[in-house]
Amino acid sequence: MLNITRHPENPIVVPGLFEWRKATVFNPAVIIDNGKFYMIERTAGSLTPCKNFLGLLESEDGVHFKHVLDEPVVTPDMLGFPYGSVQDPRIVKIDDTFYLNYALRPCAMNYYPTGTGIPERSIPQYPDGWGEEEVHWRTRSGILTSKDLIHWEYLCDTTPLEINDRDNILFPEKINGKFALLRRPEEYVGEAYGTKQAAMWISYSEDLIHWEEPKLLATAGPEAWEQKKIGGSTPPVRTDKGWLVLYHGVDYDTVYRVGALLLDLDNPEKIIARTNHFIMEPETYYEKFGYQIPNVIFPTGNVVKDGLLYIYYGVTDTAIALATVPLDEIVDYVLNEKDRA
C-alpha cells in the first residue's frame, strides 16, 4: 500500500488577506528555486463573477507560505481580457527561464455553490460586446515566461481558440530536441479521436510557438473513478525509471481523485506503467466540503526535495493542501501496478 501523508497543518494556504483572494484560493503551481519554495496560487475575490488572478508566495520549508507581493503577479487584464479569468497554473524552469502554463477564459462566469455538487452558473452582463460570442466562454491555454517569477510576459497560445483545452503542462526539459506538452482538449472525443471521454494528449514544439498536432496519450481506464474524464495534474518529474506524471480522474458524481503514470524518458508517448486504482481520494473534511465543488482533490504542483515528493493540491476549489510521499516509493508502486492488474 502506498503511504501518501497529508500534512497535519492542512489546508496550508487559505483565502483572505487581500481583496483579490478573499473568496477562494486553489490549484497552485509550485517550484523550488535557489533552495526556496515558490507558489503561484489561483485566487478569486468574488464568486459573482468568479474572476481569477495569480498570486506569488514563498516558503523556506514548503509548508508555511507568505506573499511576496500584496497584489497579483498575473491578471486577466494583463492578458487583454478585463472581464476574464486566468486559472490553474503549472510551472517549470528550463535553463534560466520560468515557463508558466495557464488556462484562460476570456469572460468570467458567476458561480452559485449548491453544497452538493457542481455550482450553478450564470453569465454576467459585460459591456462593450464582451461575452456575446461563443469564443468568449471557451477555455484557451497558453504560456507566460519570466526571469524572476514577478514580471511575466505572454509567449504563446498552446491550443486552438475554437476548442476548450486546459490541463496544458510542459515537461521540465526538452526531449529529443523538442519541448513536450500535455493537453486535454475537451472536444477531441469520439470514434475519430479514439476516446469516449476527454483524455490526455501530448504535443511537441521546436520553438514553443508552433505546436505539432497532438497525439492521444491516455484514455480513461476501466474503473468508475475516471470514467467522466481524465487530465494531467502536475508537471512530469524525471526519475531513473521514467517520467512520473500525476493525473486526475473524475467520476460521474464529479468526485475528483488522483492516479499516476510512468512515461518513457526518451519517448513519453509510451506508457511504462499506470495505476489501476486511484492513489488519493477525498477523505478529510477540507477535501470533502468547501465553498465550491465538494469532493475535490486536484494536484497542480509537485517538487522533489531530499527524496520526498511534495504534492500541492486544490481542495474543493476553496483552499490549498499538501501531501508527501517518498519519490522512490511512488515510482515503485506505479511499476508494481502491472503485477496487480
mmCIF file of C-alpha atoms in Angstrom:
data_model
loop_
_atom_site.group_PDB
_atom_site.id
_atom_site.type_symbol
_atom_site.label_atom_id
_atom_site.label_comp_id
_atom_site.label_asym_id
_atom_site.label_seq_id
_atom_site.Cartn_x
_atom_site.Cartn_y
_atom_site.Cartn_z
ATOM 1 C CA MET A 1 0.000 0.000 0.000
ATOM 2 C CA LEU A 2 1.213 3.475 -0.891
ATOM 3 C CA ASN A 3 1.509 5.763 2.106
ATOM 4 C CA ILE A 4 0.817 9.315 0.977
ATOM 5 C CA THR A 5 0.932 11.553 4.056
ATOM 6 C CA ARG A 6 -1.282 14.610 4.349
ATOM 7 C CA HIS A 7 0.332 17.477 6.208
ATOM 8 C CA PRO A 8 -1.134 17.939 9.702
ATOM 9 C CA GLU A 9 -1.479 21.695 9.140
ATOM 10 C CA ASN A 10 -3.687 21.268 6.058
ATOM 11 C CA PRO A 11 -5.038 23.265 4.416
ATOM 12 C CA ILE A 12 -1.755 25.183 4.318
ATOM 13 C CA VAL A 13 -2.976 28.160 2.229
ATOM 14 C CA VAL A 14 -6.467 29.608 2.698
ATOM 15 C CA PRO A 15 -8.453 32.589 1.368
ATOM 16 C CA GLY A 16 -8.325 36.063 2.872
ATOM 17 C CA LEU A 17 -5.788 38.840 3.492
ATOM 18 C CA PHE A 18 -6.294 40.712 0.201
ATOM 19 C CA GLU A 19 -9.432 41.663 -1.719
ATOM 20 C CA TRP A 20 -8.347 39.693 -4.803
ATOM 21 C CA ARG A 21 -8.151 36.425 -2.825
ATOM 22 C CA LYS A 22 -10.823 36.812 -0.164
ATOM 23 C CA ALA A 23 -13.263 34.315 -1.717
ATOM 24 C CA THR A 24 -11.056 31.373 -2.634
ATOM 25 C CA VAL A 25 -7.527 30.111 -3.368
ATOM 26 C CA PHE A 26 -6.702 26.812 -5.054
ATOM 27 C CA ASN A 27 -4.844 24.822 -7.736
ATOM 28 C CA PRO A 28 -1.302 26.217 -7.318
ATOM 29 C CA ALA A 29 1.914 25.941 -9.289
ATOM 30 C CA VAL A 30 4.978 25.271 -7.118
ATOM 31 C CA ILE A 31 8.702 25.259 -7.843
ATOM 32 C CA ILE A 32 11.934 25.202 -5.838
ATOM 33 C CA ASP A 33 14.492 27.798 -6.903
ATOM 34 C CA ASN A 34 17.747 28.562 -5.078
ATOM 35 C CA GLY A 35 16.585 26.394 -2.201
ATOM 36 C CA LYS A 36 13.312 28.238 -1.645
ATOM 37 C CA PHE A 37 9.767 27.101 -2.426
ATOM 38 C CA TYR A 38 7.686 29.426 -4.595
ATOM 39 C CA MET A 39 3.941 29.045 -5.071
ATOM 40 C CA ILE A 40 1.723 30.675 -7.667
ATOM 41 C CA GLU A 41 -1.832 30.460 -6.373
ATOM 42 C CA ARG A 42 -5.110 30.748 -8.280
ATOM 43 C CA THR A 43 -7.406 33.127 -6.440
ATOM 44 C CA ALA A 44 -10.733 34.932 -6.611
ATOM 45 C CA GLY A 45 -12.078 37.891 -4.693
ATOM 46 C CA SER A 46 -15.677 37.013 -5.561
ATOM 47 C CA LEU A 47 -17.710 34.156 -6.989
ATOM 48 C CA THR A 48 -20.057 36.535 -8.855
ATOM 49 C CA PRO A 49 -18.294 36.951 -11.165
ATOM 50 C CA CYS A 50 -15.506 34.485 -10.411
ATOM 51 C CA LYS A 51 -12.634 36.466 -11.911
ATOM 52 C CA ASN A 52 -9.399 34.633 -11.116
ATOM 53 C CA PHE A 53 -5.918 36.022 -10.522
ATOM 54 C CA LEU A 54 -2.487 34.507 -9.865
ATOM 55 C CA GLY A 55 -0.569 35.481 -6.713
ATOM 56 C CA LEU A 56 3.011 34.693 -5.667
ATOM 57 C CA LEU A 57 4.076 33.242 -2.315
ATOM 58 C CA GLU A 58 7.382 31.937 -0.922
ATOM 59 C CA SER A 59 8.408 29.486 1.778
ATOM 60 C CA GLU A 60 11.563 28.139 3.356
ATOM 61 C CA ASP A 61 10.043 24.774 4.308
ATOM 62 C CA GLY A 62 7.345 24.189 1.691
ATOM 63 C CA VAL A 63 4.618 24.394 4.327
ATOM 64 C CA HIS A 64 4.456 27.942 5.697
ATOM 65 C CA PHE A 65 3.994 30.371 2.828
ATOM 66 C CA LYS A 66 3.906 34.165 2.807
ATOM 67 C CA HIS A 67 3.124 36.545 -0.029
ATOM 68 C CA VAL A 68 5.950 38.115 -1.975
ATOM 69 C CA LEU A 69 3.623 40.910 -3.118
ATOM 70 C CA ASP A 70 0.273 42.152 -1.886
ATOM 71 C CA GLU A 71 -1.083 42.216 -5.436
ATOM 72 C CA PRO A 72 -1.394 39.542 -8.147
ATOM 73 C CA VAL A 73 1.537 38.856 -10.459
ATOM 74 C CA VAL A 74 -0.783 37.791 -13.307
ATOM 75 C CA THR A 75 -4.250 39.138 -14.039
ATOM 76 C CA PRO A 76 -6.599 38.558 -16.981
ATOM 77 C CA ASP A 77 -6.391 42.316 -17.625
ATOM 78 C CA MET A 78 -2.653 41.946 -18.313
ATOM 79 C CA LEU A 79 -3.513 39.367 -20.969
ATOM 80 C CA GLY A 80 -6.014 41.684 -22.635
ATOM 81 C CA PHE A 81 -9.186 40.285 -21.078
ATOM 82 C CA PRO A 82 -10.524 42.719 -18.448
ATOM 83 C CA TYR A 83 -13.545 40.537 -17.676
ATOM 84 C CA GLY A 84 -11.708 37.235 -17.951
ATOM 85 C CA SER A 85 -10.343 34.616 -15.591
ATOM 86 C CA VAL A 86 -6.797 33.194 -15.523
ATOM 87 C CA GLN A 87 -6.643 29.729 -13.987
ATOM 88 C CA ASP A 88 -4.747 26.567 -12.995
ATOM 89 C CA PRO A 89 -1.063 27.494 -13.364
ATOM 90 C CA ARG A 90 1.697 24.905 -13.761
ATOM 91 C CA ILE A 91 5.344 25.906 -13.708
ATOM 92 C CA VAL A 92 8.702 24.576 -14.876
ATOM 93 C CA LYS A 93 12.144 26.144 -15.243
ATOM 94 C CA ILE A 94 14.242 25.413 -18.321
ATOM 95 C CA ASP A 95 17.721 26.952 -18.319
ATOM 96 C CA ASP A 96 17.264 30.416 -16.754
ATOM 97 C CA THR A 97 13.621 30.930 -17.699
ATOM 98 C CA PHE A 98 10.413 30.105 -15.840
ATOM 99 C CA TYR A 99 7.569 28.855 -18.037
ATOM 100 C CA LEU A 100 4.038 29.141 -16.692
ATOM 101 C CA ASN A 101 1.199 27.198 -18.288
ATOM 102 C CA TYR A 102 -2.186 28.781 -17.668
ATOM 103 C CA ALA A 103 -5.811 28.376 -18.711
ATOM 104 C CA LEU A 104 -7.754 31.490 -19.656
ATOM 105 C CA ARG A 105 -11.472 32.082 -20.050
ATOM 106 C CA PRO A 106 -11.948 35.470 -21.763
ATOM 107 C CA CYS A 107 -15.093 36.111 -19.711
ATOM 108 C CA ALA A 108 -15.650 35.015 -16.118
ATOM 109 C CA MET A 109 -18.866 33.325 -15.050
ATOM 110 C CA ASN A 110 -20.993 33.660 -11.934
ATOM 111 C CA TYR A 111 -20.881 30.632 -9.633
ATOM 112 C CA TYR A 112 -23.556 29.834 -7.068
ATOM 113 C CA PRO A 113 -22.474 26.965 -4.801
ATOM 114 C CA THR A 114 -25.121 24.348 -4.120
ATOM 115 C CA GLY A 115 -23.169 22.475 -1.435
ATOM 116 C CA THR A 116 -23.906 19.166 -3.132
ATOM 117 C CA GLY A 117 -22.089 19.242 -6.460
ATOM 118 C CA ILE A 118 -21.109 21.466 -9.363
ATOM 119 C CA PRO A 119 -22.150 25.083 -8.669
ATOM 120 C CA GLU A 120 -24.985 26.574 -10.638
ATOM 121 C CA ARG A 121 -23.711 29.076 -13.173
ATOM 122 C CA SER A 122 -24.957 32.196 -14.915
ATOM 123 C CA ILE A 123 -23.434 34.569 -17.440
ATOM 124 C CA PRO A 124 -22.769 38.127 -16.194
ATOM 125 C CA GLN A 125 -23.615 41.147 -18.302
ATOM 126 C CA TYR A 126 -20.408 42.713 -19.580
ATOM 127 C CA PRO A 127 -20.056 45.983 -21.543
ATOM 128 C CA ASP A 128 -18.575 46.596 -24.991
ATOM 129 C CA GLY A 129 -19.754 43.326 -26.514
ATOM 130 C CA TRP A 130 -17.820 41.095 -24.112
ATOM 131 C CA GLY A 131 -19.496 37.752 -23.522
ATOM 132 C CA GLU A 132 -21.654 37.944 -26.620
ATOM 133 C CA GLU A 133 -19.623 35.483 -28.688
ATOM 134 C CA GLU A 134 -19.244 31.779 -28.001
ATOM 135 C CA VAL A 135 -15.451 32.037 -28.058
ATOM 136 C CA HIS A 136 -15.601 34.342 -25.012
ATOM 137 C CA TRP A 137 -16.641 31.346 -22.886
ATOM 138 C CA ARG A 138 -14.165 28.813 -24.219
ATOM 139 C CA THR A 139 -11.077 27.960 -22.204
ATOM 140 C CA ARG A 140 -7.840 28.519 -24.091
ATOM 141 C CA SER A 141 -4.369 27.718 -22.782
ATOM 142 C CA GLY A 142 -1.049 29.494 -23.114
ATOM 143 C CA ILE A 143 2.438 30.060 -21.752
ATOM 144 C CA LEU A 144 3.940 33.009 -19.897
ATOM 145 C CA THR A 145 7.671 33.461 -19.277
ATOM 146 C CA SER A 146 9.622 35.164 -16.519
ATOM 147 C CA LYS A 147 13.142 35.509 -15.161
ATOM 148 C CA ASP A 148 12.113 36.468 -11.605
ATOM 149 C CA LEU A 149 8.600 34.974 -11.023
ATOM 150 C CA ILE A 150 7.202 38.501 -10.629
ATOM 151 C CA HIS A 151 7.298 40.009 -14.106
ATOM 152 C CA TRP A 152 5.585 37.800 -16.662
ATOM 153 C CA GLU A 153 5.400 38.088 -20.445
ATOM 154 C CA TYR A 154 2.986 36.409 -22.813
ATOM 155 C CA LEU A 155 4.701 33.865 -25.066
ATOM 156 C CA CYS A 156 2.057 31.906 -26.952
ATOM 157 C CA ASP A 157 -1.274 30.162 -27.091
ATOM 158 C CA THR A 158 -0.767 26.411 -26.950
ATOM 159 C CA THR A 159 -4.242 25.426 -28.119
ATOM 160 C CA PRO A 160 -6.634 26.356 -30.949
ATOM 161 C CA LEU A 161 -9.121 29.053 -30.000
ATOM 162 C CA GLU A 162 -12.096 27.161 -31.413
ATOM 163 C CA ILE A 163 -11.975 24.431 -28.739
ATOM 164 C CA ASN A 164 -11.848 24.162 -24.954
ATOM 165 C CA ASP A 165 -8.428 22.903 -23.939
ATOM 166 C CA ARG A 166 -6.864 23.001 -20.485
ATOM 167 C CA ASP A 167 -4.518 20.992 -18.246
ATOM 168 C CA ASN A 168 -1.675 22.041 -20.544
ATOM 169 C CA ILE A 169 1.606 21.123 -18.827
ATOM 170 C CA LEU A 170 5.170 21.467 -20.082
ATOM 171 C CA PHE A 171 7.798 18.837 -19.412
ATOM 172 C CA PRO A 172 10.694 20.415 -17.467
ATOM 173 C CA GLU A 173 13.262 19.716 -20.191
ATOM 174 C CA LYS A 174 13.467 19.167 -23.912
ATOM 175 C CA ILE A 175 13.068 15.597 -25.175
ATOM 176 C CA ASN A 176 14.915 14.686 -28.365
ATOM 177 C CA GLY A 177 15.471 18.378 -29.006
ATOM 178 C CA LYS A 178 11.805 19.345 -28.678
ATOM 179 C CA PHE A 179 9.599 20.822 -25.992
ATOM 180 C CA ALA A 180 6.839 18.443 -24.907
ATOM 181 C CA LEU A 181 3.381 19.419 -23.674
ATOM 182 C CA LEU A 182 0.481 17.550 -22.089
ATOM 183 C CA ARG A 183 -3.021 18.686 -23.137
ATOM 184 C CA ARG A 184 -6.691 17.883 -22.502
ATOM 185 C CA PRO A 185 -8.834 19.014 -25.480
ATOM 186 C CA GLU A 186 -12.450 18.560 -24.448
ATOM 187 C CA GLU A 187 -13.818 18.415 -27.990
ATOM 188 C CA TYR A 188 -11.421 15.649 -29.075
ATOM 189 C CA VAL A 189 -13.897 12.931 -28.195
ATOM 190 C CA GLY A 190 -15.478 10.270 -30.390
ATOM 191 C CA GLU A 191 -14.527 7.486 -32.729
ATOM 192 C CA ALA A 192 -12.338 9.759 -34.863
ATOM 193 C CA TYR A 193 -10.261 10.645 -31.810
ATOM 194 C CA GLY A 194 -10.037 7.206 -30.238
ATOM 195 C CA THR A 195 -11.610 8.119 -26.908
ATOM 196 C CA LYS A 196 -15.128 8.255 -25.476
ATOM 197 C CA GLN A 197 -14.251 10.837 -22.815
ATOM 198 C CA ALA A 198 -11.941 13.825 -22.567
ATOM 199 C CA ALA A 199 -8.432 12.379 -22.273
ATOM 200 C CA MET A 200 -4.729 13.198 -22.063
ATOM 201 C CA TRP A 201 -2.840 14.139 -25.220
ATOM 202 C CA ILE A 202 0.785 15.060 -25.931
ATOM 203 C CA SER A 203 2.232 17.579 -28.378
ATOM 204 C CA TYR A 204 5.699 18.792 -29.381
ATOM 205 C CA SER A 205 7.312 22.039 -30.476
ATOM 206 C CA GLU A 206 10.764 23.136 -31.539
ATOM 207 C CA ASP A 207 10.257 26.777 -30.560
ATOM 208 C CA LEU A 208 7.307 26.825 -28.094
ATOM 209 C CA ILE A 209 5.355 28.877 -30.641
ATOM 210 C CA HIS A 210 4.425 26.382 -33.329
ATOM 211 C CA TRP A 211 2.941 23.144 -31.956
ATOM 212 C CA GLU A 212 2.558 19.838 -33.751
ATOM 213 C CA GLU A 213 -0.792 18.100 -33.865
ATOM 214 C CA PRO A 214 -1.345 16.364 -30.517
ATOM 215 C CA LYS A 215 -1.246 12.586 -30.134
ATOM 216 C CA LEU A 216 -3.551 10.631 -27.837
ATOM 217 C CA LEU A 217 -1.596 9.594 -24.744
ATOM 218 C CA ALA A 218 -4.006 8.107 -22.195
ATOM 219 C CA THR A 219 -7.738 7.450 -22.027
ATOM 220 C CA ALA A 220 -9.923 6.541 -19.070
ATOM 221 C CA GLY A 221 -9.238 3.160 -17.524
ATOM 222 C CA PRO A 222 -11.949 0.605 -16.721
ATOM 223 C CA GLU A 223 -12.692 1.771 -13.177
ATOM 224 C CA ALA A 224 -15.542 4.133 -12.312
ATOM 225 C CA TRP A 225 -13.365 6.796 -10.673
ATOM 226 C CA GLU A 226 -12.065 8.134 -14.023
ATOM 227 C CA GLN A 227 -14.971 7.468 -16.373
ATOM 228 C CA LYS A 228 -16.169 11.072 -16.849
ATOM 229 C CA LYS A 229 -12.782 12.498 -17.867
ATOM 230 C CA ILE A 230 -9.078 12.442 -17.085
ATOM 231 C CA GLY A 231 -6.377 15.084 -17.428
ATOM 232 C CA GLY A 232 -2.810 15.861 -16.471
ATOM 233 C CA SER A 233 -2.315 17.257 -12.992
ATOM 234 C CA THR A 234 1.307 18.072 -12.168
ATOM 235 C CA PRO A 235 4.462 18.732 -14.216
ATOM 236 C CA PRO A 236 6.282 15.484 -15.030
ATOM 237 C CA VAL A 237 9.064 14.523 -12.626
ATOM 238 C CA ARG A 238 12.181 12.879 -14.095
ATOM 239 C CA THR A 239 13.147 9.662 -12.309
ATOM 240 C CA ASP A 240 15.614 6.981 -13.331
ATOM 241 C CA LYS A 241 12.645 4.744 -14.191
ATOM 242 C CA GLY A 242 10.627 7.215 -16.265
ATOM 243 C CA TRP A 243 8.652 10.434 -16.145
ATOM 244 C CA LEU A 244 6.288 10.374 -13.167
ATOM 245 C CA VAL A 245 3.031 12.138 -14.029
ATOM 246 C CA LEU A 246 0.156 12.573 -11.604
ATOM 247 C CA TYR A 247 -3.223 12.830 -13.300
ATOM 248 C CA HIS A 248 -6.776 13.457 -12.148
ATOM 249 C CA GLY A 249 -9.798 11.324 -12.818
ATOM 250 C CA VAL A 250 -13.418 12.391 -12.447
ATOM 251 C CA ASP A 251 -16.364 10.043 -11.973
ATOM 252 C CA TYR A 252 -19.976 10.626 -12.952
ATOM 253 C CA ASP A 253 -20.717 12.045 -9.496
ATOM 254 C CA THR A 254 -17.983 14.665 -10.127
ATOM 255 C CA VAL A 255 -15.648 13.314 -7.468
ATOM 256 C CA TYR A 256 -12.023 14.147 -8.269
ATOM 257 C CA ARG A 257 -9.331 11.557 -7.491
ATOM 258 C CA VAL A 258 -5.669 11.086 -8.406
ATOM 259 C CA GLY A 259 -3.792 8.442 -10.395
ATOM 260 C CA ALA A 260 -0.231 8.199 -11.718
ATOM 261 C CA LEU A 261 1.611 7.307 -14.917
ATOM 262 C CA LEU A 262 5.223 6.464 -15.707
ATOM 263 C CA LEU A 263 6.250 7.571 -19.207
ATOM 264 C CA ASP A 264 9.367 6.547 -21.108
ATOM 265 C CA LEU A 265 12.149 9.112 -20.688
ATOM 266 C CA ASP A 266 13.034 9.235 -24.380
ATOM 267 C CA ASN A 267 9.577 8.577 -25.804
ATOM 268 C CA PRO A 268 6.929 9.999 -23.450
ATOM 269 C CA GLU A 269 4.177 8.732 -25.745
ATOM 270 C CA LYS A 270 5.000 5.293 -24.332
ATOM 271 C CA ILE A 271 3.317 4.474 -21.007
ATOM 272 C CA ILE A 272 5.609 2.203 -18.994
ATOM 273 C CA ALA A 273 3.162 1.714 -16.139
ATOM 274 C CA ARG A 274 -0.063 3.167 -14.783
ATOM 275 C CA THR A 275 -2.014 2.866 -11.572
ATOM 276 C CA ASN A 276 -5.165 0.805 -11.949
ATOM 277 C CA HIS A 277 -6.670 2.327 -8.821
ATOM 278 C CA PHE A 278 -6.575 5.894 -7.569
ATOM 279 C CA ILE A 279 -3.794 6.809 -5.152
ATOM 280 C CA MET A 280 -5.655 9.703 -3.497
ATOM 281 C CA GLU A 281 -9.324 10.439 -2.997
ATOM 282 C CA PRO A 282 -11.253 12.928 -0.836
ATOM 283 C CA GLU A 283 -11.055 11.760 2.768
ATOM 284 C CA THR A 284 -10.702 14.730 5.111
ATOM 285 C CA TYR A 285 -13.260 17.448 5.779
ATOM 286 C CA TYR A 286 -11.312 20.035 3.748
ATOM 287 C CA GLU A 287 -11.282 17.659 0.753
ATOM 288 C CA LYS A 288 -14.994 16.936 1.014
ATOM 289 C CA PHE A 289 -16.557 20.276 1.945
ATOM 290 C CA GLY A 290 -15.850 23.819 0.745
ATOM 291 C CA TYR A 291 -17.189 26.952 -0.924
ATOM 292 C CA GLN A 292 -17.492 25.469 -4.387
ATOM 293 C CA ILE A 293 -17.288 21.846 -5.550
ATOM 294 C CA PRO A 294 -17.328 19.162 -2.835
ATOM 295 C CA ASN A 295 -15.133 16.047 -3.012
ATOM 296 C CA VAL A 296 -12.252 17.511 -4.987
ATOM 297 C CA ILE A 297 -8.534 16.697 -4.809
ATOM 298 C CA PHE A 298 -6.780 18.462 -7.685
ATOM 299 C CA PRO A 299 -2.950 18.432 -7.712
ATOM 300 C CA THR A 300 -1.290 21.059 -9.902
ATOM 301 C CA GLY A 301 2.158 21.343 -8.325
ATOM 302 C CA ASN A 302 4.841 18.911 -7.261
ATOM 303 C CA VAL A 303 8.503 19.275 -6.314
ATOM 304 C CA VAL A 304 11.185 16.925 -5.012
ATOM 305 C CA LYS A 305 13.394 17.724 -2.037
ATOM 306 C CA ASP A 306 15.658 15.257 -0.221
ATOM 307 C CA GLY A 307 13.984 12.336 -1.977
ATOM 308 C CA LEU A 308 10.495 13.406 -0.912
ATOM 309 C CA LEU A 309 7.766 14.291 -3.403
ATOM 310 C CA TYR A 310 5.728 17.287 -2.239
ATOM 311 C CA ILE A 311 2.249 17.224 -3.807
ATOM 312 C CA TYR A 312 0.343 20.526 -3.718
ATOM 313 C CA TYR A 313 -3.337 20.270 -4.487
ATOM 314 C CA GLY A 314 -6.508 22.314 -4.523
ATOM 315 C CA VAL A 315 -9.314 21.122 -2.285
ATOM 316 C CA THR A 316 -12.984 21.766 -3.130
ATOM 317 C CA ASP A 317 -11.894 24.821 -5.176
ATOM 318 C CA THR A 318 -11.514 26.525 -1.789
ATOM 319 C CA ALA A 319 -8.011 26.116 -0.349
ATOM 320 C CA ILE A 320 -4.594 24.528 -0.902
ATOM 321 C CA ALA A 321 -3.269 21.401 0.797
ATOM 322 C CA LEU A 322 -0.015 19.444 0.867
ATOM 323 C CA ALA A 323 0.775 15.735 0.879
ATOM 324 C CA THR A 324 4.143 13.995 0.714
ATOM 325 C CA VAL A 325 5.457 10.594 -0.310
ATOM 326 C CA PRO A 326 8.991 9.256 -0.871
ATOM 327 C CA LEU A 327 9.674 9.548 -4.584
ATOM 328 C CA ASP A 328 11.127 6.060 -4.924
ATOM 329 C CA GLU A 329 8.105 4.554 -3.153
ATOM 330 C CA ILE A 330 5.548 6.080 -5.502
ATOM 331 C CA VAL A 331 7.623 5.140 -8.548
ATOM 332 C CA ASP A 332 7.917 1.529 -7.374
ATOM 333 C CA TYR A 333 4.204 1.480 -6.564
ATOM 334 C CA VAL A 334 3.284 2.542 -10.099
ATOM 335 C CA LEU A 335 5.672 -0.017 -11.592
ATOM 336 C CA ASN A 336 4.223 -2.777 -9.422
ATOM 337 C CA GLU A 337 0.693 -1.966 -10.537
ATOM 338 C CA LYS A 338 1.387 -4.000 -13.656
ATOM 339 C CA ASP A 339 1.642 -7.077 -11.459
ATOM 340 C CA ARG A 340 -1.590 -6.271 -9.622
ATOM 341 C CA ALA A 341 -3.665 -5.839 -12.764
#
